[in-house]
Coordinates of C-alpha atoms and ligand atoms in Angstrom, one line a residue:
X23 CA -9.2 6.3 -13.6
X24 CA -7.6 3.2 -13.4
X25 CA -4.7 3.5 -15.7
X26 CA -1.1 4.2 -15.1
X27 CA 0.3 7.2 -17.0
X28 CA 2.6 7.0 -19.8
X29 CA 5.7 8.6 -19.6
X30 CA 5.9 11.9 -20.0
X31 CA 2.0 12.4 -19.2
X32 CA 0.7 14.2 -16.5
X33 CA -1.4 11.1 -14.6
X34 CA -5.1 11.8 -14.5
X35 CA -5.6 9.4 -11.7
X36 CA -3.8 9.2 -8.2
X37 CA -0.3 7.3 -8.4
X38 CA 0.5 4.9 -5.5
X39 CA 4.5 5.9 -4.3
X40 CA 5.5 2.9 -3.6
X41 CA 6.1 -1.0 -2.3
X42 CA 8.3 -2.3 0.5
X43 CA 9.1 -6.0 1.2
X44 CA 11.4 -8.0 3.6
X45 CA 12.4 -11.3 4.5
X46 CA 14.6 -12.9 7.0
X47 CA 14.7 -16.3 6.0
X48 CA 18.1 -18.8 7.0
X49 CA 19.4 -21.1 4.6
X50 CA 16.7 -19.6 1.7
X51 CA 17.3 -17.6 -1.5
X52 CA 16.3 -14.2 0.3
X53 CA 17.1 -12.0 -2.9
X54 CA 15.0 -14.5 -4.9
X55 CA 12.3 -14.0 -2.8
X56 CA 12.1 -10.9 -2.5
X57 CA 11.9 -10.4 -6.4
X58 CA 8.8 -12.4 -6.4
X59 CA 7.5 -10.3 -3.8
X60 CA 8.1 -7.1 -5.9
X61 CA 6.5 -8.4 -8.8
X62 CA 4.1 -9.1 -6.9
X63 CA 3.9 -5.3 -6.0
X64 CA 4.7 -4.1 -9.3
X65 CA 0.9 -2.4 -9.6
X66 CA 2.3 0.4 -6.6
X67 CA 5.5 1.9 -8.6
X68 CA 7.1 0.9 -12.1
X69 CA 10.0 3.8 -11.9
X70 CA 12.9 1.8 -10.3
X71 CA 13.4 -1.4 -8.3
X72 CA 16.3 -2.6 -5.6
X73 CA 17.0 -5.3 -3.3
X74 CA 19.5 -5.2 -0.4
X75 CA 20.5 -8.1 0.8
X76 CA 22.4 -8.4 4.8
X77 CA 24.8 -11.7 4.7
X78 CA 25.6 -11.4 8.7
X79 CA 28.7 -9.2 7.4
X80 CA 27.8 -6.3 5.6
X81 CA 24.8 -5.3 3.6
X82 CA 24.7 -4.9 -0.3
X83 CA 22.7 -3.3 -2.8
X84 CA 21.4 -3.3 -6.7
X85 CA 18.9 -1.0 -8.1
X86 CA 18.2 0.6 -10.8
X87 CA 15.6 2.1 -12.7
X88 CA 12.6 -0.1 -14.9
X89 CA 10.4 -2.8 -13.7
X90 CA 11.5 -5.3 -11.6
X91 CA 11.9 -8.1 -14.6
X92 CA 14.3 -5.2 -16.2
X93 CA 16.1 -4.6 -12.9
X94 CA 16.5 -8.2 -12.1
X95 CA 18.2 -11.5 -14.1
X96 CA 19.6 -14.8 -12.6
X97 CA 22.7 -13.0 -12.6
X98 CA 21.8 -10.3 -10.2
X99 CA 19.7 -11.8 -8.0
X100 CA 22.7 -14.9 -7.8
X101 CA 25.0 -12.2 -6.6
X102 CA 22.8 -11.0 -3.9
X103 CA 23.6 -13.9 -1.0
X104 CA 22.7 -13.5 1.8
X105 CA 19.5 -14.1 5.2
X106 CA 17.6 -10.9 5.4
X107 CA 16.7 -8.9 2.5
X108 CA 14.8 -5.9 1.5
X109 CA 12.8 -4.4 -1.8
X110 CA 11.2 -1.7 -3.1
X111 CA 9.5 -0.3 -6.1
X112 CA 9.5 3.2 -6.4
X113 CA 6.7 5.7 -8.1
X114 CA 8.4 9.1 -7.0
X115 CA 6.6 11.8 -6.1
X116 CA 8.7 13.3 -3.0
X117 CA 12.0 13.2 -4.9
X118 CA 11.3 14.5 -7.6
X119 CA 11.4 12.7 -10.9
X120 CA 13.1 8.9 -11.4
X121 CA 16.7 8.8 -10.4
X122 CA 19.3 6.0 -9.9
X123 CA 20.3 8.1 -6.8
X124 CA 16.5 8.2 -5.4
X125 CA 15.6 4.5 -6.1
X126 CA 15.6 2.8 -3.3
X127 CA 16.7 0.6 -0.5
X128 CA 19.0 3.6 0.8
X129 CA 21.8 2.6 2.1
X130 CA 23.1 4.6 5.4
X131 CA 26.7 4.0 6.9
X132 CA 26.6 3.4 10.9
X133 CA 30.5 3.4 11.7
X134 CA 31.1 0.8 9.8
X135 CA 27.9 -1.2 9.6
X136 CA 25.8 -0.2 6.3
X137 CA 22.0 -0.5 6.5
X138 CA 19.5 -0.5 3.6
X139 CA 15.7 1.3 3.9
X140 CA 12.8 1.3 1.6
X141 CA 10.0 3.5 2.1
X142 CA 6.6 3.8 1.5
X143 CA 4.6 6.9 1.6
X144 CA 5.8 10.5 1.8
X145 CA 7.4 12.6 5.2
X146 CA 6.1 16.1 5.2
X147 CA 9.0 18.1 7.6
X148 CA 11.9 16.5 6.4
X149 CA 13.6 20.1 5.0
X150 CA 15.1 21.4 8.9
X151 CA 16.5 17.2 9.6
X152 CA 17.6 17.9 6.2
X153 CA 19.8 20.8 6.9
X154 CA 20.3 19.9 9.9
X155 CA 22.7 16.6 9.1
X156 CA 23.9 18.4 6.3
X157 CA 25.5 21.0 9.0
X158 CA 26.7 18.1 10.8
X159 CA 28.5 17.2 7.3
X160 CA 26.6 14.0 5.6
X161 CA 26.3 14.2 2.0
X162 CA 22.8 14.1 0.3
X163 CA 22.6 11.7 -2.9
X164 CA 18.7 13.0 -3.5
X165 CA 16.2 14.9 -2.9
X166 CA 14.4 11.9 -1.7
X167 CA 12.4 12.4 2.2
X168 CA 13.3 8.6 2.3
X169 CA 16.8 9.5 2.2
X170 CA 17.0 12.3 5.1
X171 CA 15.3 9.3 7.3
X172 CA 17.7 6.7 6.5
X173 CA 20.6 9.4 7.8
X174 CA 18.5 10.3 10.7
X175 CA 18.1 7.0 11.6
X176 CA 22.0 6.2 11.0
X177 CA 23.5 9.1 13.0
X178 CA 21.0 8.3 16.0
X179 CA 21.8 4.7 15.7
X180 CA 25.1 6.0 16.0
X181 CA 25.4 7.8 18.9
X182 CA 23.4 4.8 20.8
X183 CA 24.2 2.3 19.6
X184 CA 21.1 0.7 18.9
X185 CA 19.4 0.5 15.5
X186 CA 16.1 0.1 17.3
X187 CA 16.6 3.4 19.7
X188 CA 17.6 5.2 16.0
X189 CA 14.8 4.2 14.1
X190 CA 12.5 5.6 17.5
X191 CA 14.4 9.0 16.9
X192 CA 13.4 8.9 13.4
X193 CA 9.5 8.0 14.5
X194 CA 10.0 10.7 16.7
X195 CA 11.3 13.9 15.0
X196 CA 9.8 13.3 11.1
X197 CA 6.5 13.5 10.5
X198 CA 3.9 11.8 7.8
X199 CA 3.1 8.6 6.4
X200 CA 5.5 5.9 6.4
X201 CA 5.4 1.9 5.9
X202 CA 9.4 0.8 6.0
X203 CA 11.7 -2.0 6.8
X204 CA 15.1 -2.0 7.2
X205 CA 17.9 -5.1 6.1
X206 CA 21.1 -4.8 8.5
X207 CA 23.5 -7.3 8.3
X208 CA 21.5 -9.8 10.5
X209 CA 18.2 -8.5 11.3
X210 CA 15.0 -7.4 9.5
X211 CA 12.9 -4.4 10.8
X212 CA 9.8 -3.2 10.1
X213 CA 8.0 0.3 11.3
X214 CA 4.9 2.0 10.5
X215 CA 3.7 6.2 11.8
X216 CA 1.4 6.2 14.4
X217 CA -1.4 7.2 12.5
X218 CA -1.0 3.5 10.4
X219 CA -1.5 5.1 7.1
X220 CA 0.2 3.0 4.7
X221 CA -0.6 -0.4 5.2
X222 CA 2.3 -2.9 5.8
X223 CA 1.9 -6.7 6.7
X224 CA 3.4 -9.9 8.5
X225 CA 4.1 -13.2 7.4
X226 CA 5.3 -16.5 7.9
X227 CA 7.3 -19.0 5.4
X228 CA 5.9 -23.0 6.4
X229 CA 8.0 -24.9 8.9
X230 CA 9.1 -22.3 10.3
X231 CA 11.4 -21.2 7.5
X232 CA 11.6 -17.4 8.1
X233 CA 9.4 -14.3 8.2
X234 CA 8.0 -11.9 5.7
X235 CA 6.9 -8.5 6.0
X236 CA 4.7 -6.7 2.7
X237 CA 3.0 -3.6 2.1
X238 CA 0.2 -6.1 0.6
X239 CA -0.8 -9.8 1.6
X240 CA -0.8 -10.4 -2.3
X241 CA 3.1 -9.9 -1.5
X242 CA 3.2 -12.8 1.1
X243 CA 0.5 -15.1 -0.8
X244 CA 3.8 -15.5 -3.9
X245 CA 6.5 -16.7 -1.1
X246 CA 4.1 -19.1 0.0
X247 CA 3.8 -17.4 3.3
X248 CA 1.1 -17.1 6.2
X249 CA -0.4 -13.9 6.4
X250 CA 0.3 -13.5 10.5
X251 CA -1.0 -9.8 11.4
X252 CA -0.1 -6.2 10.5
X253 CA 2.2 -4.1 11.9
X254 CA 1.0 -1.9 14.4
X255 CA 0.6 2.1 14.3
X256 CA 3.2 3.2 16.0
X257 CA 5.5 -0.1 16.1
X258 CA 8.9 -1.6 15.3
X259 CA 9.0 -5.0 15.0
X260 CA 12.3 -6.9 14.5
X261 CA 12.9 -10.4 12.7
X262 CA 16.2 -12.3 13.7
X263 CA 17.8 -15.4 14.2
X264 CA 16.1 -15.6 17.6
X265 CA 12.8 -15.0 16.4
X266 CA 10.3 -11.6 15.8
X267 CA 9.9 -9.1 18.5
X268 CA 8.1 -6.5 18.8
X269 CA 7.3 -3.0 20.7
X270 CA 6.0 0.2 20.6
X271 CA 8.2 3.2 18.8
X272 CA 5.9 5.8 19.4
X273 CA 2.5 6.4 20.9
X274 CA -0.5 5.5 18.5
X275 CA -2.3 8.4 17.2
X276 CA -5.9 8.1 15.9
X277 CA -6.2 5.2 13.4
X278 CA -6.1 6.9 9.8
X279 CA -5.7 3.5 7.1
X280 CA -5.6 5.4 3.7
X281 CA -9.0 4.0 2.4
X282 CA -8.4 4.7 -1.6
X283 CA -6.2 1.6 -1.1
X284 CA -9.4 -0.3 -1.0
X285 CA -10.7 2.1 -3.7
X286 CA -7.6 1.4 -6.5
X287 CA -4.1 1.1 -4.7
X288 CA -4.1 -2.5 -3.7
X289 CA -4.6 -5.4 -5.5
X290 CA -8.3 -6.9 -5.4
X291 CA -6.9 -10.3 -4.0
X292 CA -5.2 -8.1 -1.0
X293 CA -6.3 -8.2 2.4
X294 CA -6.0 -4.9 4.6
X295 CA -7.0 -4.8 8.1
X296 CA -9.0 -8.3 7.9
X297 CA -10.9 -6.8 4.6
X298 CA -10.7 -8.1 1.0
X299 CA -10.4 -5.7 -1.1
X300 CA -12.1 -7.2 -4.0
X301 CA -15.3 -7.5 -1.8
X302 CA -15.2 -4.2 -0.3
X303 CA -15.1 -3.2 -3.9
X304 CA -18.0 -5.2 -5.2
X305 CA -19.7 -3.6 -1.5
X306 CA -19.2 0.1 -3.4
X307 CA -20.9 -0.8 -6.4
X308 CA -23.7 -2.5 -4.8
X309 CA -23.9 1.0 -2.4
X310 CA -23.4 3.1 -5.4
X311 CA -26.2 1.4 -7.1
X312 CA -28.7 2.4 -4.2
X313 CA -27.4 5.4 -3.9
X314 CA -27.0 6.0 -7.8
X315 CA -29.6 4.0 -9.8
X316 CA -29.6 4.9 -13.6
X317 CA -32.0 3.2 -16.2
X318 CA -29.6 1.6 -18.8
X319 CA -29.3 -2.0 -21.0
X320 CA -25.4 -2.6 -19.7
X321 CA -23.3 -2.3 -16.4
X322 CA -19.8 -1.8 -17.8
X323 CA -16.8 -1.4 -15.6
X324 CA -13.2 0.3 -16.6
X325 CA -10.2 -2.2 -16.3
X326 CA -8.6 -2.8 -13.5
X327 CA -10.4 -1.9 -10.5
X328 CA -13.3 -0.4 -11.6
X329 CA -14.8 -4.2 -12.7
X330 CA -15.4 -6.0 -9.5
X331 CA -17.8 -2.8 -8.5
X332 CA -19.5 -3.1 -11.9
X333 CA -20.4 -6.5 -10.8
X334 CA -21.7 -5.4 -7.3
X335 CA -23.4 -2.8 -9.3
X336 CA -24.9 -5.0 -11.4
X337 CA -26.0 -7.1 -8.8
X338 CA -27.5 -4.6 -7.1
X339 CA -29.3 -3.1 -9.4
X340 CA -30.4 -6.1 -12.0
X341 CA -29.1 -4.7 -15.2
X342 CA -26.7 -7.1 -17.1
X343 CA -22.9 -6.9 -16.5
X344 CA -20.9 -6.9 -19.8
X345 CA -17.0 -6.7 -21.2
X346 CA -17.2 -3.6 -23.0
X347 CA -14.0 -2.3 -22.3
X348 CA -10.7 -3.8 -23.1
X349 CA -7.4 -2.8 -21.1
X350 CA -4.0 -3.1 -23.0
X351 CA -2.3 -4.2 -19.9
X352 CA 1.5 -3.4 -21.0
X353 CA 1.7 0.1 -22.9
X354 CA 1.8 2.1 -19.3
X355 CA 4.7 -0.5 -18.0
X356 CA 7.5 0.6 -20.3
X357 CA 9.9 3.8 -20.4
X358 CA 9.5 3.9 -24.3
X359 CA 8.6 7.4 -24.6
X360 CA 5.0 7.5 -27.4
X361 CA 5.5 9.8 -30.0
X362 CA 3.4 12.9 -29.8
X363 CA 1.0 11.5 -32.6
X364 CA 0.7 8.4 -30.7
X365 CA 0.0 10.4 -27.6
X366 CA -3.0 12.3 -29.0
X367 CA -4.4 9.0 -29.4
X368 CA -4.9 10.0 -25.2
X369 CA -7.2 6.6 -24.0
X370 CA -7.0 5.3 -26.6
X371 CA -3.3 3.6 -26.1
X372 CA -4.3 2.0 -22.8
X373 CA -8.3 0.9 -23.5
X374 CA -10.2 -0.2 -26.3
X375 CA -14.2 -0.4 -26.4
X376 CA -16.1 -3.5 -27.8
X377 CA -18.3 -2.1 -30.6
X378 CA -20.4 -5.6 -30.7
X379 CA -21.3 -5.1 -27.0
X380 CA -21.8 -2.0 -26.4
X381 CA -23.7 -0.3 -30.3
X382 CA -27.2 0.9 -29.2
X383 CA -27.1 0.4 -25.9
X384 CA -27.4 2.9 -22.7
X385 CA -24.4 2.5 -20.2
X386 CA -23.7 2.7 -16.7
X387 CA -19.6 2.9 -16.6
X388 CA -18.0 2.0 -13.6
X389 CA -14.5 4.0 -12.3
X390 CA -13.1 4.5 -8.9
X391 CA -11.8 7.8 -9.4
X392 CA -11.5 11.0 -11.1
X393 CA -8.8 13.3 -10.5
X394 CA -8.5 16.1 -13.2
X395 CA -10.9 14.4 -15.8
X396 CA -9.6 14.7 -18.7
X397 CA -9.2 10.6 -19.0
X398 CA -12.5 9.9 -18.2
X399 CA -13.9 13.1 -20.8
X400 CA -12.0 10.9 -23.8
X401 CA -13.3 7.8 -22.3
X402 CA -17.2 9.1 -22.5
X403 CA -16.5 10.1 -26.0
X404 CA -15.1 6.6 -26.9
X405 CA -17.7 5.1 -25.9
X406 CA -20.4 6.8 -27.9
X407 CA -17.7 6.6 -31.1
X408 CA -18.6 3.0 -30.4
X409 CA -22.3 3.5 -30.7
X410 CA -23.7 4.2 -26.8
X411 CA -26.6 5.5 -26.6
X412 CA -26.2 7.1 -23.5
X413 CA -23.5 7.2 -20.8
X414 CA -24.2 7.4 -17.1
X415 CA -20.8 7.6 -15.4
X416 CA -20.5 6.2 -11.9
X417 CA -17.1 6.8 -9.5
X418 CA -17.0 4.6 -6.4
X419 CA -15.1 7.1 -4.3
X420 CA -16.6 10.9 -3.1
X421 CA -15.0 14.0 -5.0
X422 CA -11.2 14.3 -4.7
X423 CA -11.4 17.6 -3.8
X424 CA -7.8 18.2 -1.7
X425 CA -4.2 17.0 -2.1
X426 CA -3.1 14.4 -0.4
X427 CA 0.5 14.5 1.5
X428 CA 1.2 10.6 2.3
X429 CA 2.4 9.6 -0.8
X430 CA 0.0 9.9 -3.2
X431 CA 0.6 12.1 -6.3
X432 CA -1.9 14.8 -6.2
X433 CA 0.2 17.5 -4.5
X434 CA -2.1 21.1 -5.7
X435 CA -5.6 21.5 -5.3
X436 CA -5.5 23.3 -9.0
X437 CA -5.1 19.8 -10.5
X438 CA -8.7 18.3 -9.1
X439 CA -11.7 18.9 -11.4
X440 CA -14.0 18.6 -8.4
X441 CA -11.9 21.6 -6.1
X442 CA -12.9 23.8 -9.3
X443 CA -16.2 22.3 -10.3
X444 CA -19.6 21.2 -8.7
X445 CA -21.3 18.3 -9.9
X446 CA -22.8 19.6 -12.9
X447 CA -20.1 21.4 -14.1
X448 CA -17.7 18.1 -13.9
X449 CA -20.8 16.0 -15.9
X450 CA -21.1 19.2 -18.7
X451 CA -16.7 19.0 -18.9
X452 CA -17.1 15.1 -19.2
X453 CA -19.5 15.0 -21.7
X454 CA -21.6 11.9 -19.7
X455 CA -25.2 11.8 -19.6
X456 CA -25.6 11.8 -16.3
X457 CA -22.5 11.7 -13.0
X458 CA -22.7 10.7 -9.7
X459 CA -20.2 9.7 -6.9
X460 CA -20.9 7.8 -4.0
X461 CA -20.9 9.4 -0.5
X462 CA -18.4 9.1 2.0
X463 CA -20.5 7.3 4.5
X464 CA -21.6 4.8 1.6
X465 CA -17.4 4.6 0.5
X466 CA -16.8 3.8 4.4
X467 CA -19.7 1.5 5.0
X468 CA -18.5 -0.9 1.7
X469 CA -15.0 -1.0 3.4
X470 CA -15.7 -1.7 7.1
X471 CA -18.5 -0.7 9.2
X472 CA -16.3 -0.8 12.4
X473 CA -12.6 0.1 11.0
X474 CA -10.8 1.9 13.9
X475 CA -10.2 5.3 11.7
X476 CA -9.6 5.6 8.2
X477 CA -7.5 8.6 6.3
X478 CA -10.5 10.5 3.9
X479 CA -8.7 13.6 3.7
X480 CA -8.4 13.6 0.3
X481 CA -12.4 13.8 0.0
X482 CA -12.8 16.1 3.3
X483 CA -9.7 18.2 3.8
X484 CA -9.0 17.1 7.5
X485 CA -5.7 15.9 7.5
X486 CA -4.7 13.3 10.3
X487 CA -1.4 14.3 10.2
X488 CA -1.0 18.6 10.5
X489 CA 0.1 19.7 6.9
X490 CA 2.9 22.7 7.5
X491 CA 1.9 26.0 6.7
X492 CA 4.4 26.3 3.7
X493 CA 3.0 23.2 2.0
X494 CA -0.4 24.6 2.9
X495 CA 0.4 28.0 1.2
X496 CA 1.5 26.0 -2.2
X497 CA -0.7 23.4 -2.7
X498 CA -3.8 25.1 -1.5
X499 CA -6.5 27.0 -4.0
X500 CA -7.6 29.2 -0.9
X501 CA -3.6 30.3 0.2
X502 CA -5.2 31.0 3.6
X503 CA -6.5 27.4 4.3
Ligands
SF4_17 S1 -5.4 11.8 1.5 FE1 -6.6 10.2 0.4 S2 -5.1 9.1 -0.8 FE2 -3.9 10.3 0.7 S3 -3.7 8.8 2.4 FE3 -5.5 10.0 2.9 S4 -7.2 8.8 1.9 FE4 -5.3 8.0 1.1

């Protein structure tokens, strides 16, 4: 489902982590940017926001937790000077729930040069570096796995005294999914794991003002900037005052892009990996509709990212697209806690049906997910309180039948309705009048018929990156797996 989760509710749909952004800019209004760039961002994490700003001296922070217009004033931002700068917005899942102290950037003390790092995505073996530094004596703040690689990365820088040879120790010894940069006091970094899961992106400000890097190129299209490549698997790239370079960190490992950003994570005017994500979405309802056809009067699809494969399925299939559903785009964006009455309301806080389109008719409803399926049981019932006929529920992505590790949300295999239930048992829970997914060859084809390796593990259990056999034992239904 696309909707986020109030607070306090258990999300029925997967949660992105996070967003990272940088600039290294001379002479421009880096914290500014930066801001811009967030909000621009602000669909992958509404828990907390920070900017670090490196003036060529020393490196300063402000976070805190909200959205980044909460965060963020003239005031702030004006007191945040400085070249290089990086953001984050944070939706914790490693961590543990929203702190101050696990907001990000994370600042990390080399002698007596600070550095700030924002992360994106989740490390999976971060527990022995962990106690390992703390037997060295450094002080956690967090839980956060963002944290333990901003120390790692600090006391290697340390000992070599290169922040490039301590961010390769930290590519080297912790393992999973991250997209980060790094502000020190006069250079911008940027990294990515070998496997390229999280997706994270170069640009460059006209006339040769400066560089940006973004987790999205919706992120560079607010600053104006030139969307220039992405950072490769395996690389560290480094903005300065002498230009960007670039090199390899660690050894590529088979190309694994997590594909349910193309599904709901990014923004439909995003570009990953040369694809548009609003037309890879319109390509999965036009797939779905072959692979899915339904007689009905209406294609309807549910706010955000389920409308642009309505229209493909639509188009596809010749029945009429029509608003139906109506999103209240600012009740999941706030920390006011709903009352328990106002909760059992359930859908009904975040989308509202259009009685005068959709009384008498028979449905096809378009949704990129479902996770547990609770959220899309109250939407089928909504819809027939406003007079459907019938409801035939189509999901643009397979089954989410396993957890996923990199920084999505869904850590147990107990949460997903489709690890308990086949097919007909998820329609009968539901309540629709007829289900269907699309298949994972039909999900890939709509993305990229030639993509180097996408991450599916969610939908078929194998795991680019080894899961340890602790996390394994937890998460898993079958404790043996
Ligand atoms: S497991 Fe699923 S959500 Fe997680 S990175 Fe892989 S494709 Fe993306």
């Amino acid at each position: 489902m696309s909707l986020e989760a109030l607070p306090g509710e258990c999300p029925d749909h997967p949660q992105e982590e996070c967003a990272v952004f940088g600039v290294f800019a001379l002479g421009e209004d880096v914290a500014r940017m930066t801001c811009y760039g967030l909000q621009a961002l602000q669909h992958r994490g509404q828990e907390s926001a920070g900017i670090a700003v490196g003036d060529g001296e020393t490196v300063t922070v402000a976070k805190e937790l909200g959205l980044v217009t909460q965060v963020f004033d003239e005031a702030s931002l004006a007191a945040l000077d400085g070249f290089v700068a990086v953001g984050h917005n944070r939706y914790s899942t490693s961590g543990g729930a929203a702190s101050w102290e696990a907001a990000q950037p994370h600042i990390s003390a080399i002698d007596t040069t600070l550095i700030a790092l924002a992360h994106n995505g989740t490390l999976i073996n971060t527990d022995e570096a962990r106690e390992r530094l703390s037997r060295q004596g450094l002080h956690f703040r967090s839980m956060s796995d963002s944290e333990v690689a901003a120390k790692t990365i600090g006391i290697a820088t340390q000992r070599t005294h290169h922040l490039r040879e301590g961010i390769r120790r930290m590519m080297e010894t912790l393992e999973g999914a991250y997209a980060m940069v790094i502000a020190s006091p006069d250079s911008l970094y940027a990294f990515r794991d070998p496997c390229g899961i999280r997706p994270l992106c170069i640009g460059r400000l006209p006339e040769g003002r400066g560089w940006v890097v973004s987790s999205e190129t919706c992120g560079l299209d607010i600053v104006g900037a030139e969307y220039v490549r992405d950072v490769e698997p395996g690389e560290i790239v480094r903005f300065n005052e002498e230009g960007m370079s670039a090199e390899e960190g660690v050894t590529p490992r088979g190309r694994a892009a997590c594909i349910f950003e193309y599904v709901y994570f990014a923004r439909p005017d995003s570009v990953i990996d040369g694809q548009s994500v609003y037309q890879a979405r319109r390509e999965m309802g036009r797939v779905l509709a072959r692979e899915a056809p339904a007689k009905a009067d209406l294609v309807l699809g549910v706010p955000d990212s389920g409308v642009p494969s309505a229209m493909g399925y639509s188009l596809e299939s010749g029945i009429p697209y029509a608003d139906g559903i109506v999103k209240n785009r600012y009740v999941g964006r706030t920390f006011i806690q709903p009352t328990q009455a106002m909760r059992q309301l359930g859908i009904r806080l975040k989308l509202n049906p259009l009685p005068s389109v959709i009384a008498g008719a028979r449905l096809v409803v378009v949704d990129d997910s479902i996770v547990r399926g609770n959220t899309s049981k109250q939407l089928v019932s909504m819809l027939r309180d406003a007079g459907a006929t019938e409801v035939h529920l189509r999901i643009v992505s397979p089954e989410v039948r396993w957890p996923c590790f990199y920084g999505i949300d869904t850590d147990t295999q107990e949460q997903l309705i489709a690890a308990r239930m086949d097919l007909e048992g998820i329609r009968r829970f539901i309540g629709a009048d007829s289900l269907a997914f699309i298949s994972l060859p039909g999900l890939r084809s709509s993305v990229c018929a030639d993509h180097p390796g996408f991450c599916e593990a969610c939908f078929s259990g194998e795991y680019p990156i080894e899961i340890p056999v602790p996390i394994r034992k937890k998460s898993f239904l079958s404790k043996t797996a």
